[in-house]
GROMACS .gro file of C-alpha atoms in nm:
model
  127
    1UNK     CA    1  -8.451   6.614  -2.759
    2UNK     CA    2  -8.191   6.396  -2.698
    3UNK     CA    3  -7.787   6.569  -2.768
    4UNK     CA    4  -7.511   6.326  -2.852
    5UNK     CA    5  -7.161   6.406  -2.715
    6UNK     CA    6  -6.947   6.401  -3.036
    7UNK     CA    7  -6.567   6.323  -2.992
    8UNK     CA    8  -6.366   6.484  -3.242
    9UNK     CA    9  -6.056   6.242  -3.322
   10UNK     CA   10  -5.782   6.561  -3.250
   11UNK     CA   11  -5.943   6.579  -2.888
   12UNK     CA   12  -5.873   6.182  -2.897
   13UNK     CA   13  -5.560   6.012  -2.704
   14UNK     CA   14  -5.317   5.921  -2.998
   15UNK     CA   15  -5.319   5.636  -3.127
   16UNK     CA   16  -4.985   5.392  -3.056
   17UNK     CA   17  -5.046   5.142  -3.291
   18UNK     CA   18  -5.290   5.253  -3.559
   19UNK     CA   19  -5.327   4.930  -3.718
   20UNK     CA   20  -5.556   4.729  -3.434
   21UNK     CA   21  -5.750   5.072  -3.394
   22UNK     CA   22  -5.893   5.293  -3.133
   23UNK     CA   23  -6.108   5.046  -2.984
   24UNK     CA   24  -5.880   4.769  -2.927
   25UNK     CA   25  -5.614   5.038  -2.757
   26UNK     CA   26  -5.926   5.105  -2.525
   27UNK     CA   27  -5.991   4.734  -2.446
   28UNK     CA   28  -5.598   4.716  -2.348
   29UNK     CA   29  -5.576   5.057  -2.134
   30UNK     CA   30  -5.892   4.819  -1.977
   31UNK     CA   31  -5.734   4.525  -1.923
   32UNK     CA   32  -5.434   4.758  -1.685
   33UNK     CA   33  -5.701   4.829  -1.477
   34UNK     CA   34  -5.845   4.481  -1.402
   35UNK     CA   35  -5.671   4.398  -1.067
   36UNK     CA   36  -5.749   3.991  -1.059
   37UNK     CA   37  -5.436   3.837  -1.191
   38UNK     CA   38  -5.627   3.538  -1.389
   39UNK     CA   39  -5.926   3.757  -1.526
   40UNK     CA   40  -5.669   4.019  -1.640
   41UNK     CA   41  -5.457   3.706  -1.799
   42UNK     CA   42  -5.768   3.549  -1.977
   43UNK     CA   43  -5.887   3.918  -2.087
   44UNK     CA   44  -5.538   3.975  -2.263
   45UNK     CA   45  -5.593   3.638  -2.453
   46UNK     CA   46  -5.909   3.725  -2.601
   47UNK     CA   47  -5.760   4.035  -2.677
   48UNK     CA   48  -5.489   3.933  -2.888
   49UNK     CA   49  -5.780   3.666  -3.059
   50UNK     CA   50  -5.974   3.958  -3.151
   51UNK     CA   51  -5.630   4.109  -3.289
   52UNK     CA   52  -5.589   3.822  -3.498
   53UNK     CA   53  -5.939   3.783  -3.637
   54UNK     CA   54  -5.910   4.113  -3.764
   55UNK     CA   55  -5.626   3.979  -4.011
   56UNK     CA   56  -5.763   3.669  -4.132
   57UNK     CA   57  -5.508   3.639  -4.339
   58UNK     CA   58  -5.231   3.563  -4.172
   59UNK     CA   59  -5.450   3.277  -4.009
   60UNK     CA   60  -5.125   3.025  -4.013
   61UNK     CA   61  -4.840   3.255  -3.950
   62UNK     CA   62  -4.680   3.151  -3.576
   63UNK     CA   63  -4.486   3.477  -3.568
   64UNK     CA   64  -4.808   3.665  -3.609
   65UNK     CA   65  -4.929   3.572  -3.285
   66UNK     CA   66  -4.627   3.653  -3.072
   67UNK     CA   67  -4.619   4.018  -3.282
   68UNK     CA   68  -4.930   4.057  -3.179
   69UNK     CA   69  -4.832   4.008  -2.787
   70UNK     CA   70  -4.520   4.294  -2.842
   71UNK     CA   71  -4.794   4.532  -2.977
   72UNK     CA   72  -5.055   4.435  -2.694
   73UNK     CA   73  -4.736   4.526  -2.437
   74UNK     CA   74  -4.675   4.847  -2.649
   75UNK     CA   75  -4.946   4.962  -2.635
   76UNK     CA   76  -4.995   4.916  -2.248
   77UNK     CA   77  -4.618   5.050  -2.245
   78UNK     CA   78  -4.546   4.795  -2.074
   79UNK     CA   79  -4.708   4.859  -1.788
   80UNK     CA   80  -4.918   4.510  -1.840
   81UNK     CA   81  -4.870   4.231  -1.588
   82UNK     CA   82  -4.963   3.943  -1.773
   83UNK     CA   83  -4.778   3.605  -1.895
   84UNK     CA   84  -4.721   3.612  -2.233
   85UNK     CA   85  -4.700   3.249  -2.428
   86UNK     CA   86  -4.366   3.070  -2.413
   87UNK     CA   87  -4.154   3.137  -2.659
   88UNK     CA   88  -4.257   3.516  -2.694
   89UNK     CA   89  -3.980   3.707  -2.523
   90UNK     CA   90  -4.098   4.130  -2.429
   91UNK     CA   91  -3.813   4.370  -2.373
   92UNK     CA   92  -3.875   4.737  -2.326
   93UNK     CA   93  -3.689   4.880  -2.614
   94UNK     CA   94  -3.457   5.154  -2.407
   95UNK     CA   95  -3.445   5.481  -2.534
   96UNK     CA   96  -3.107   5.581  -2.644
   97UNK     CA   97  -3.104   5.360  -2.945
   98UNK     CA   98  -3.151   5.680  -3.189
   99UNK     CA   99  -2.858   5.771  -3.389
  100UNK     CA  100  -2.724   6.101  -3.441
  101UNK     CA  101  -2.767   6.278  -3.770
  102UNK     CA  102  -2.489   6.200  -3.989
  103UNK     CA  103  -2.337   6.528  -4.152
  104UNK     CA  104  -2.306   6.613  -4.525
  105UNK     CA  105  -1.971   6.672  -4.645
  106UNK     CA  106  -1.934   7.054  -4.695
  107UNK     CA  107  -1.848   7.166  -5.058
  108UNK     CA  108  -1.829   7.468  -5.192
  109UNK     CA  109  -2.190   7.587  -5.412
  110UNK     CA  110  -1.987   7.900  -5.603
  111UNK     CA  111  -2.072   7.916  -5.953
  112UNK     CA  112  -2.317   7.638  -5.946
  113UNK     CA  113  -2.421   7.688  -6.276
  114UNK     CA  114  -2.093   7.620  -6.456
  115UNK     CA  115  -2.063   7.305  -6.272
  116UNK     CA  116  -1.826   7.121  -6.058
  117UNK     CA  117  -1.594   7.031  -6.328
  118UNK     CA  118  -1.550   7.411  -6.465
  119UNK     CA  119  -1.465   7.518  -6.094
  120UNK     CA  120  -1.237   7.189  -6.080
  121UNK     CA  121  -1.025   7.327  -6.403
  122UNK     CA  122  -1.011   7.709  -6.318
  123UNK     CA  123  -0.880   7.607  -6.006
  124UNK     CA  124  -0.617   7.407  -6.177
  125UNK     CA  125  -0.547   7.714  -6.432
  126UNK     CA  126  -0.507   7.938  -6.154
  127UNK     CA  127  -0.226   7.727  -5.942
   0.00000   0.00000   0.00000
């Protein structure tokens, strides 16, 4: 009797870009670990023409292509050495480009149910 080993996807490594898949994430993690220069260059390639046969249609876009080269080095976090095409520039977005929460303004909820208005006027009335 022969037991498969069944992978359950929350026991999985998460998934960076979940539009080229599981599979494709795997064949880039790969590609870190290939230590000839050239190979690991021609590997990438293929790579991102596997990414773009699995969108056929955007067959004629040109800024498809170099998209597809930022999510290859996102998805390696950047840790790929590899030449991407000319023209396709790769910076490491840096990590304090959040902004902060912008406050409400604070107003006063008393007698909601009357309305802002009604408060507005008794307010008036009473100075």
């Amino acid at each position: 009797m022969q037991l498969y080993a069944l992978e359950y996807n929350s026991e999985r490594e998460n998934l960076i870009i979940s539009e080229h898949g599981r599979h494709v994430q795997k064949l880039i993690n790969h590609a870190i670990t290939i230590e000839d220069r050239s190979k690991r260059q021609r590997f990438v390639e293929s790579v991102v023409n596997l990414m773009h046969q699995m969108n056929p249609q955007t067959k004629n876009v040109a800024e498809y292509k170099e998209r597809l080269w930022k999510h290859v080095f996102r998805i390696s976090d950047y840790k790929l050495d590899v030449d991407a095409p000319e023209g396709v520039v790769i910076t490491k977005p840096s990590e304090d480009k959040r902004v902060a929460n912008l406050g409400y303004p604070k107003m006063e909820k008393r007698f909601r149910h009357y309305g802002r208005n009604v408060q507005e006027l008794v307010r008036k009335a009473l100075t």
